[in-house]
Amino acid sequence: MLVLVIEDETDLAATVEYNLRAAGYQTRVAHTGRDGLAAATATPVPDLVVLDLMLPDTSGVEICRRLREQDATRHVPVIMCTAKGEEIDRVVGFEVGADDYVVKPFSVRELTLRVGALLRRSHRAEDEPAIVRFGRLRIDRDAHRSWVDDVEVALTALEFRLLFTFMSRRGRVQSRDALLSDVWGIEADVTTRTVDTHVKRLREKLGEAGAYIETLRGVGYRFRDNPDEAG
């Protein structure tokens, strides 16, 4: 597995690189946003990106946005690293497609564990179907693409993972805590309100098919067991 580290603090980048290599990962390092984008699209494309939010030439938010706009890197998991710890900063990071968020100063050991956990979550288990259909919805897990009535719907990596989790567990109640654990990762430092925000946005993107996701007050959410239940 190849991990790209985009970090302008050279000492920290070297420490992160050393620990990732010690854990068995291949690494690639860039110290600016421009070099980071070039490194992200170089062959082979990295399996995961560790991205600093505060870079000298452009923000990590903009880098993440550009990664999500390019076909080659659209579905590469991203862990944002930053000194900013306010919830609004984490939410913005997730909004542009980050998969996890680590606040400086952080334990390099913790970061390495998060890298491993995110890589495991991002790879499909062999017994999971690549194509899942439900009523007007169709998703391709391997290609990270989704359609409603054969019209493609553009989802962020996190929104796609949320939708796949719902569809693969249809008919079963999903608490907000369970979704935080399984979609964001147990280590993600976000609140249950973030779940509500993402579910709302996912419903909006799905249009009428968003009615497949049912809210259970005081409990969580449930993806309907039968598409006809949504009327």
Coordinates of C-alpha atoms in Angstrom, one line a residue:
M1 CA 0.0 0.0 0.0
L2 CA 1.3 3.5 -1.0
V3 CA 0.6 6.4 1.3
L4 CA 1.2 10.0 0.1
V5 CA 2.1 12.5 2.9
I6 CA 1.5 16.2 2.0
E7 CA 3.0 18.1 4.9
D8 CA 5.1 21.3 4.8
E9 CA 6.8 20.7 8.2
T10 CA 9.8 18.7 7.0
D11 CA 10.6 17.2 10.4
L12 CA 7.0 16.0 11.0
A13 CA 6.8 14.7 7.4
A14 CA 10.0 12.7 7.9
T15 CA 8.7 11.3 11.2
V16 CA 5.4 10.3 9.7
E17 CA 7.2 8.8 6.7
Y18 CA 9.5 6.8 9.0
N19 CA 6.7 5.4 11.0
L20 CA 4.6 4.5 8.0
R21 CA 7.5 2.7 6.4
A22 CA 8.1 0.8 9.7
A23 CA 4.5 -0.3 9.6
G24 CA 5.1 -1.8 6.2
Y25 CA 3.7 1.0 3.9
Q26 CA 5.4 2.5 0.9
T27 CA 5.5 6.3 1.1
R28 CA 5.7 9.4 -1.1
V29 CA 6.2 12.9 0.4
A30 CA 5.4 16.4 -0.8
H31 CA 5.8 19.7 1.1
T32 CA 3.6 22.0 -1.0
G33 CA 0.1 21.7 -2.4
R34 CA 1.3 21.9 -6.0
D35 CA 3.8 19.1 -5.4
G36 CA 1.2 17.2 -3.5
L37 CA -1.3 17.3 -6.4
A38 CA 1.5 16.2 -8.8
A39 CA 2.4 13.3 -6.4
A40 CA -1.2 12.3 -6.1
T41 CA -1.6 11.8 -9.8
A42 CA 1.8 10.2 -10.5
T43 CA 1.9 6.5 -11.3
P44 CA 1.1 4.5 -9.2
V45 CA -1.7 6.5 -7.6
P46 CA -1.5 6.4 -3.8
D47 CA -3.9 4.2 -1.8
L48 CA -4.3 6.9 0.8
V49 CA -3.3 10.6 1.3
V50 CA -2.3 12.2 4.6
L51 CA -3.0 15.9 4.0
D52 CA -2.0 18.9 6.1
L53 CA -4.6 21.6 6.1
M54 CA -2.2 24.6 6.3
L55 CA 0.1 24.4 3.3
P56 CA 2.3 27.3 2.2
D57 CA 0.8 27.7 -1.3
T58 CA -2.8 26.5 -1.0
S59 CA -5.0 25.1 1.7
G60 CA -5.5 21.4 2.3
V61 CA -9.3 22.0 1.8
E62 CA -8.6 23.1 -1.8
I63 CA -6.2 20.2 -2.4
C64 CA -8.8 17.8 -1.1
R65 CA -11.5 19.4 -3.3
R66 CA -9.2 19.0 -6.4
L67 CA -8.4 15.4 -5.5
R68 CA -12.2 14.7 -5.5
E69 CA -12.6 16.4 -8.9
Q70 CA -10.1 14.2 -10.7
D71 CA -11.0 10.7 -11.8
A72 CA -7.7 9.2 -10.8
T73 CA -7.9 10.4 -7.2
R74 CA -11.6 10.8 -6.6
H75 CA -11.9 7.8 -4.4
V76 CA -8.5 7.8 -2.7
P77 CA -9.1 8.1 1.1
V78 CA -7.8 11.3 2.7
I79 CA -6.8 11.9 6.3
M80 CA -6.6 15.6 7.2
C81 CA -4.0 16.8 9.7
T82 CA -4.2 20.2 11.2
A83 CA -3.7 22.4 14.2
K84 CA -7.2 23.6 13.9
G85 CA -9.6 21.7 16.2
E86 CA -12.9 23.5 16.0
E87 CA -15.9 21.4 14.9
I88 CA -16.5 23.8 12.0
D89 CA -13.0 23.0 10.6
R90 CA -13.7 19.3 10.8
V91 CA -17.1 19.7 9.2
V92 CA -15.6 21.7 6.3
G93 CA -13.0 19.0 5.8
F94 CA -15.6 16.3 5.6
E95 CA -17.7 18.4 3.3
V96 CA -15.0 18.5 0.6
G97 CA -14.4 14.7 0.9
A98 CA -12.0 14.1 3.7
D99 CA -12.4 10.6 5.4
D100 CA -10.8 11.3 8.7
Y101 CA -9.4 14.2 10.7
V102 CA -6.4 14.4 13.1
V103 CA -5.7 17.4 15.2
K104 CA -2.1 18.4 15.9
P105 CA -0.2 17.6 18.0
F106 CA -1.1 14.0 17.4
S107 CA 0.5 10.7 18.2
V108 CA 2.2 9.3 15.1
R109 CA 1.3 5.8 16.3
E110 CA -2.4 6.9 16.4
L111 CA -2.1 8.3 12.9
T112 CA -0.5 5.0 11.6
L113 CA -3.4 3.1 13.2
R114 CA -5.9 5.4 11.5
V115 CA -4.2 4.8 8.2
G116 CA -4.6 1.1 8.6
A117 CA -8.2 1.3 9.7
L118 CA -9.2 3.6 6.8
L119 CA -7.4 1.4 4.3
R120 CA -9.3 -1.6 5.6
R121 CA -12.6 0.2 5.4
S122 CA -12.0 1.4 1.9
H123 CA -11.4 -2.0 0.4
R124 CA -14.3 -4.2 -0.4
A125 CA -14.6 -7.6 1.3
E126 CA -14.6 -10.4 -1.2
D127 CA -18.1 -11.5 -0.3
E128 CA -19.6 -8.0 -0.8
P129 CA -21.3 -7.5 -4.2
A130 CA -19.8 -4.8 -6.4
I131 CA -23.2 -3.8 -7.8
V132 CA -26.2 -3.1 -5.5
R133 CA -29.6 -2.2 -6.8
F134 CA -32.7 -1.0 -4.8
G135 CA -35.7 0.4 -6.5
R136 CA -34.6 3.5 -8.5
L137 CA -31.1 3.3 -7.0
R138 CA -28.0 1.6 -8.3
I139 CA -24.5 1.8 -6.9
D140 CA -21.2 0.3 -8.1
R141 CA -19.0 -0.2 -5.1
D142 CA -15.7 -0.8 -7.0
A143 CA -16.2 2.3 -9.2
H144 CA -17.6 4.5 -6.4
R145 CA -20.5 5.5 -8.7
S146 CA -24.2 5.9 -8.0
W147 CA -27.3 6.4 -10.2
V148 CA -31.0 7.3 -9.7
D149 CA -33.1 6.2 -12.6
D150 CA -29.9 5.8 -14.6
V151 CA -28.9 9.4 -14.0
E152 CA -25.5 9.5 -12.2
V153 CA -25.4 11.2 -8.8
A154 CA -22.1 12.8 -7.8
L155 CA -21.3 11.9 -4.2
T156 CA -18.3 12.5 -2.0
A157 CA -16.3 9.5 -0.9
L158 CA -17.9 9.8 2.6
E159 CA -21.5 10.2 1.2
F160 CA -20.9 7.2 -1.0
R161 CA -19.8 5.1 1.9
L162 CA -22.8 6.2 3.9
L163 CA -25.2 5.3 1.1
F164 CA -23.5 1.9 0.7
T165 CA -23.8 1.2 4.4
F166 CA -27.5 2.0 4.4
M167 CA -28.2 -0.1 1.3
S168 CA -26.2 -3.1 2.5
R169 CA -28.1 -3.0 5.8
R170 CA -31.6 -2.2 4.5
G171 CA -34.4 -2.9 6.9
R172 CA -32.1 -2.6 10.0
V173 CA -32.0 0.4 12.3
Q174 CA -28.7 2.3 12.3
S175 CA -28.0 4.5 15.3
R176 CA -26.0 7.6 14.9
D177 CA -23.2 6.1 17.0
A178 CA -23.1 3.0 14.9
L179 CA -22.9 5.1 11.7
L180 CA -20.1 7.2 13.3
S181 CA -18.2 4.0 14.0
D182 CA -18.8 2.2 10.7
V183 CA -18.8 5.1 8.2
W184 CA -16.5 7.7 9.8
G185 CA -14.5 5.3 11.8
I186 CA -14.5 4.9 15.6
E187 CA -11.6 7.3 15.8
A188 CA -13.2 10.1 14.0
D189 CA -13.6 13.2 16.3
V190 CA -17.0 14.3 15.1
T191 CA -20.5 14.6 16.7
T192 CA -23.7 12.9 16.0
R193 CA -25.0 16.2 14.5
T194 CA -22.5 15.6 11.7
V195 CA -24.3 12.4 10.8
D196 CA -27.6 14.3 10.6
T197 CA -26.0 16.9 8.3
H198 CA -24.6 14.3 5.9
V199 CA -27.8 12.2 5.8
K200 CA -29.8 15.4 5.0
R201 CA -27.3 16.3 2.2
L202 CA -27.4 12.7 0.9
R203 CA -31.2 12.7 0.7
E204 CA -31.1 16.0 -1.2
K205 CA -28.7 14.6 -3.7
L206 CA -30.8 11.5 -4.2
G207 CA -33.9 13.5 -4.8
E208 CA -37.1 11.4 -4.6
A209 CA -35.0 8.3 -3.9
G210 CA -33.9 10.0 -0.7
A211 CA -37.2 8.8 0.8
Y212 CA -35.7 5.4 1.0
I213 CA -33.8 6.6 4.1
E214 CA -36.2 6.8 7.0
T215 CA -35.7 8.8 10.2
L216 CA -36.6 7.1 13.4
R217 CA -36.9 9.8 16.1
G218 CA -34.8 9.2 19.1
V219 CA -33.2 6.1 17.5
G220 CA -31.4 6.9 14.2
Y221 CA -32.1 5.9 10.7
R222 CA -33.4 2.9 8.7
F223 CA -33.0 2.2 5.0
R224 CA -36.4 0.9 4.0
D225 CA -36.6 -2.8 3.4
N226 CA -38.7 -2.5 0.3
P227 CA -38.7 0.4 -2.2
D228 CA -42.5 0.4 -2.4
E229 CA -42.6 1.5 1.3
A230 CA -41.4 4.9 0.2
G231 CA -44.5 5.4 -1.9

